[in-house]
CSV table of C-alpha atoms in Angstrom, one decimal:
chain,number,residue,atom,x,y,z
F,1,MET,CA,-0.1,-2.1,-4.1
F,2,PHE,CA,-2.4,-3.3,-6.3
F,3,LEU,CA,-0.4,-6.6,-7.3
F,4,THR,CA,-0.3,-7.2,-3.3
F,5,PHE,CA,-3.9,-6.2,-2.9
F,6,LEU,CA,-5.4,-8.7,-5.9
F,7,GLY,CA,-2.6,-11.9,-4.8
F,8,GLY,CA,-4.6,-15.0,-4.8
F,9,VAL,CA,-7.9,-13.5,-6.9
F,10,LYS,CA,-6.7,-15.5,-10.1
F,11,ASN,CA,-4.8,-18.6,-10.8
F,12,SER,CA,-2.9,-16.7,-13.4
F,13,ASN,CA,0.7,-15.0,-13.4
F,14,PRO,CA,1.8,-12.9,-11.7
F,15,LEU,CA,-1.2,-12.8,-9.1
F,16,ASN,CA,-0.4,-17.0,-8.3
F,17,GLN,CA,2.8,-16.0,-7.4
F,18,ILE,CA,2.1,-13.3,-4.6
F,19,TYR,CA,1.0,-14.7,-1.0
F,20,PHE,CA,1.5,-13.7,2.8
F,21,LEU,CA,2.6,-17.0,4.1
F,22,GLN,CA,3.1,-20.5,2.8
F,23,VAL,CA,3.1,-23.6,5.2
F,24,ASP,CA,3.4,-27.3,5.0
F,25,THR,CA,0.1,-28.4,6.2
F,26,SER,CA,0.3,-32.2,4.8
F,27,ASN,CA,-0.6,-33.3,8.4
F,28,ILE,CA,-3.7,-31.1,9.3
F,29,PRO,CA,-6.6,-32.9,8.2
F,30,GLY,CA,-8.5,-31.2,5.0
F,31,ALA,CA,-6.0,-29.2,4.2
F,32,PRO,CA,-3.9,-29.2,1.4
F,33,ALA,CA,-0.3,-30.2,1.2
F,34,LEU,CA,1.0,-26.8,1.2
F,35,SER,CA,-1.1,-23.5,2.3
F,36,ARG,CA,-0.7,-20.3,1.3
F,37,TRP,CA,-2.7,-17.2,2.7
F,38,THR,CA,-3.6,-14.2,0.8
F,39,TRP,CA,-6.2,-11.5,1.5
F,40,TRP,CA,-8.9,-13.3,-0.5
F,41,ASN,CA,-8.8,-17.1,0.8
F,42,ILE,CA,-6.2,-20.1,1.2
F,43,CYS,CA,-4.8,-21.3,-2.1
F,44,ALA,CA,-3.3,-24.8,-2.5
F,45,VAL,CA,0.2,-24.9,-4.3
F,46,GLU,CA,0.6,-27.3,-7.6
F,47,ASN,CA,3.8,-27.5,-9.7
F,48,GLY,CA,5.1,-24.3,-7.3
F,49,ASP,CA,1.7,-22.1,-8.3
F,50,SER,CA,-0.9,-21.0,-6.0
F,51,GLN,CA,-4.1,-22.9,-7.0
F,52,CYS,CA,-6.8,-20.9,-5.3
F,53,GLY,CA,-10.9,-21.5,-5.3
F,54,SER,CA,-13.8,-18.8,-4.8
F,55,SER,CA,-12.7,-15.5,-3.4
F,56,HIS,CA,-13.5,-13.8,-0.3
F,57,PRO,CA,-12.8,-10.4,0.6
F,58,ASP,CA,-11.2,-9.7,3.8
F,59,TYR,CA,-10.0,-13.3,4.5
F,60,PRO,CA,-8.5,-13.5,7.8
F,61,PHE,CA,-5.7,-15.5,8.7
F,62,ASP,CA,-7.3,-18.1,11.6
F,63,PRO,CA,-6.0,-21.6,11.6
F,64,PRO,CA,-8.6,-23.7,13.5
F,65,SER,CA,-11.2,-21.5,12.8
F,66,SER,CA,-14.4,-23.1,10.3
F,67,ARG,CA,-13.4,-19.8,7.7
F,68,ASN,CA,-9.5,-22.0,7.5
F,69,PHE,CA,-9.2,-25.6,8.4
F,70,ASP,CA,-12.2,-26.5,10.9
F,71,THR,CA,-9.7,-28.0,12.8
F,72,GLU,CA,-7.5,-28.4,15.9
F,73,VAL,CA,-5.6,-31.1,14.7
F,74,ASN,CA,-1.9,-30.2,14.4
F,75,ILE,CA,-2.9,-26.8,14.8
F,76,PRO,CA,0.3,-24.7,16.7
F,77,SER,CA,-1.5,-24.0,20.0
F,78,ALA,CA,-0.5,-20.4,19.9
F,79,PHE,CA,-3.6,-19.8,17.5
F,80,ILE,CA,-6.2,-22.1,19.5
F,81,GLY,CA,-8.5,-19.8,21.7
F,82,THR,CA,-7.6,-16.3,20.7
F,83,ASN,CA,-9.0,-13.8,18.2
F,84,HIS,CA,-5.5,-11.8,18.3
F,85,TYR,CA,-4.5,-13.1,14.6
F,86,PHE,CA,-8.1,-13.2,13.3
F,87,LEU,CA,-8.3,-9.5,14.1
F,88,THR,CA,-4.8,-8.2,13.3
F,89,SER,CA,-4.9,-10.0,9.9
F,90,ARG,CA,-8.9,-8.5,9.2
F,91,PHE,CA,-8.1,-5.1,10.0
F,92,SER,CA,-5.6,-4.7,7.6
F,93,TRP,CA,-7.9,-4.9,4.6
F,94,PRO,CA,-9.6,-1.8,5.1
F,95,PHE,CA,-6.4,0.3,5.7
F,96,GLU,CA,-4.9,-1.3,2.4
F,97,LEU,CA,-8.6,-0.3,0.9
F,98,ILE,CA,-7.9,3.3,2.3
F,99,ALA,CA,-4.3,3.8,1.4
F,100,LEU,CA,-5.5,2.6,-2.2
F,101,PHE,CA,-8.1,5.0,-2.3
F,102,PHE,CA,-6.0,8.1,-1.4
F,103,GLY,CA,-3.0,6.6,-3.5
F,104,VAL,CA,-5.2,6.7,-6.6
F,105,LEU,CA,-6.3,10.5,-6.2
F,106,SER,CA,-3.2,11.7,-5.3
F,107,PHE,CA,-1.8,10.0,-8.5
F,108,PHE,CA,-4.8,11.9,-10.8
F,109,THR,CA,-4.5,15.2,-8.5
F,110,GLY,CA,-0.7,14.7,-9.1
F,111,LEU,CA,-1.5,16.1,-13.1
F,112,LEU,CA,-2.9,19.5,-11.6
F,113,ALA,CA,0.6,19.5,-9.8
F,114,MET,CA,2.5,20.3,-13.2
F,115,CYS,CA,0.1,23.5,-13.6
F,116,THR,CA,-0.5,25.0,-10.1
F,117,ARG,CA,1.3,25.3,-6.7
F,118,ILE,CA,-2.1,23.9,-5.0
F,119,GLY,CA,-2.5,20.7,-7.0
F,120,SER,CA,1.3,19.9,-5.4
F,121,TYR,CA,0.0,20.3,-1.9
F,122,ILE,CA,-3.2,18.8,-2.6
F,123,SER,CA,-1.7,16.1,-4.1
F,124,ALA,CA,0.9,15.9,-0.9
F,125,PHE,CA,-2.1,15.7,1.5
F,126,LEU,CA,-3.8,12.9,-0.1
F,127,ALA,CA,-0.4,11.0,-0.5
F,128,TRP,CA,0.6,11.8,3.3
F,129,VAL,CA,-2.9,10.0,3.9
F,130,ALA,CA,-2.5,7.2,2.0
F,131,LEU,CA,1.3,6.8,3.1
F,132,ILE,CA,-0.4,6.6,6.6
F,133,PHE,CA,-2.7,4.0,6.0
F,134,GLN,CA,-0.3,1.9,3.7
F,135,ILE,CA,2.1,1.9,6.8
F,136,LEU,CA,-0.7,0.4,9.5
F,137,ALA,CA,-1.5,-1.8,6.8
F,138,SER,CA,2.0,-3.4,5.7
F,139,ALA,CA,2.8,-3.0,9.8
F,140,LEU,CA,-0.1,-5.3,10.6
F,141,ILE,CA,0.1,-7.9,7.8
F,142,THR,CA,4.1,-8.0,8.6
F,143,ALA,CA,3.3,-8.8,12.3
F,144,VAL,CA,0.5,-11.6,11.8
F,145,PHE,CA,2.3,-13.3,9.4
F,146,VAL,CA,5.5,-13.5,10.7
F,147,GLN,CA,4.2,-14.4,14.2
F,148,GLY,CA,2.3,-17.1,12.5
F,149,ARG,CA,5.2,-18.1,10.4
F,150,ASN,CA,7.3,-18.6,13.4
F,151,HIS,CA,4.4,-20.7,15.1
F,152,PHE,CA,4.2,-23.3,12.6
F,153,ASN,CA,7.8,-23.8,12.5
F,154,ASN,CA,8.6,-24.2,16.3
F,155,ASN,CA,5.4,-26.8,15.4
F,156,ASP,CA,7.6,-28.6,12.8
F,157,GLN,CA,5.5,-27.4,9.9
F,158,ARG,CA,8.1,-25.6,7.3
F,159,ALA,CA,7.0,-22.0,6.8
F,160,ARG,CA,7.9,-19.2,5.1
F,161,LEU,CA,6.6,-15.5,3.8
F,162,GLY,CA,6.0,-14.5,0.4
F,163,VAL,CA,9.3,-12.2,-0.3
F,164,LYS,CA,6.8,-10.9,-3.4
F,165,ALA,CA,3.9,-9.8,-1.4
F,166,PHE,CA,5.9,-8.0,1.3
F,167,ALA,CA,8.6,-6.6,-0.7
F,168,PHE,CA,5.4,-4.7,-2.9
F,169,MET,CA,4.0,-3.4,0.0
F,170,TRP,CA,7.0,-1.8,1.8
F,171,THR,CA,7.9,-0.7,-1.5
F,172,ALA,CA,4.9,1.1,-1.7
F,173,VAL,CA,5.4,3.0,1.7
F,174,ALA,CA,9.2,4.2,0.3
F,175,CYS,CA,7.4,5.2,-2.9
F,176,LEU,CA,4.8,7.1,-1.0
F,177,LEU,CA,6.9,8.7,1.1
F,178,LEU,CA,8.9,9.9,-1.9
F,179,ALA,CA,6.0,11.1,-3.8
F,180,CYS,CA,4.7,13.0,-0.4
F,181,VAL,CA,8.3,14.9,0.2
F,182,THR,CA,8.4,15.9,-4.0
F,183,TYR,CA,5.0,16.8,-4.0
F,184,CYS,CA,5.6,19.5,-1.1
F,185,MET,CA,9.0,20.3,-2.5
F,186,GLY,CA,6.8,21.0,-6.0
F,187,GLY,CA,4.8,23.3,-3.8
F,188,SER,CA,7.3,25.1,-1.9
F,189,VAL,CA,9.4,26.3,-4.3
F,190,GLY,CA,7.7,29.6,-6.0
F,191,LYS,CA,8.9,30.2,-9.6
F,192,ARG,CA,10.3,33.5,-10.4
F,193,GLU,CA,9.5,35.3,-13.7
F,194,ARG,CA,11.8,37.8,-15.2
F,195,GLY,CA,10.3,41.0,-16.5
F,196,TYR,CA,10.8,43.1,-19.2
F,197,SER,CA,13.4,45.0,-17.7
F,198,GLY,CA,15.0,42.3,-16.1
F,199,ARG,CA,13.9,42.2,-13.0
F,200,LYS,CA,12.4,39.3,-11.0
F,201,GLN,CA,8.7,39.9,-10.3
F,202,ARG,CA,7.0,38.3,-7.0
F,203,ARG,CA,6.1,34.9,-6.7
F,204,ARG,CA,3.3,33.5,-8.6
F,205,GLY,CA,0.2,33.0,-6.6
F,206,PHE,CA,-1.5,29.6,-6.0
F,207,PHE,CA,-3.6,29.7,-8.8
F,208,SER,CA,-2.4,32.5,-10.6
F,209,SER,CA,-0.7,32.3,-14.1
F,210,ALA,CA,2.7,34.6,-14.3
F,211,ARG,CA,2.1,38.0,-14.0
F,212,GLN,CA,2.8,40.6,-17.2
F,213,PRO,CA,5.7,42.9,-15.8
F,214,SER,CA,4.9,46.6,-16.2
F,215,ILE,CA,6.9,48.6,-18.5
F,216,GLU,CA,9.3,51.3,-16.7
F,217,ARG,CA,8.6,54.5,-17.9
F,218,LYS,CA,11.5,57.1,-17.8
F,219,GLU,CA,10.9,60.4,-17.4
F,220,ALA,CA,12.2,62.9,-20.0
F,221,VAL,CA,15.3,64.9,-19.1
F,222,ALA,CA,15.6,68.3,-20.2
F,223,PRO,CA,18.2,69.7,-22.1
C-alpha cells in the first residue's frame, strides 16, 4: 500500500517504477513523449524510468485540463467535457489514505492480539475498515485508468497499465482479507487451561489471564 501510495514521489528505484498508466503522448503539444500518471504527478520517461517533477497530492487524471496537458489537441474525445475522470481519480486518494490509517493501526494493535482475545477483535475491526476502503480505492483507480487506457488506445496512442501499482493495490486487498479472517479466528478460539486435577477449566475471558485452578478436596473416609 505504501509503495503504490508513494509511487512517483522520488526519482529513485523502486518509486520511479510504480505508476498507474503509461501513454504515448508524443503528438500532444507540450507533453513528453511518454507520460506516466501517479497519485502525485505526470512523469516523463527516460531509459525506462520515470522522471517526475514537483509532487502534488491527489493529482487528478484529466488529460485536457490545465492540471494535466492544458490542451484538447490529440486528446481522446471521451475526456473532453466531462468531470468523470477527474472526480473518480481524486476520490480514490482519500479512500487510500483512510485504508492506510486503519491498516497501520491494525498492525500495531495486532501486538495485543498475542496477549488478549480483545486485542484480536480490535485488530480485526480495524483491518475490516482498512479492507473496505482499500477495496473502494482499488476499484476506483482500476476503473478510471482501464477506461483511460482504452480511450487512448482507440485514439491510436499506445497505452498500458502499470502492472506493479495495480498488483500492489489488489495484493493489499487479499492480505487485508487474510488478516481479518485470522484476527477473528484468534479472538474466537478460546484457550482452555488444565487444572491440577487434570480437568479442563472454563474459557479465558477477554482481558483475564488463566485462572488458578482449585485443588479438589477429598473427604476423609472413616475406617
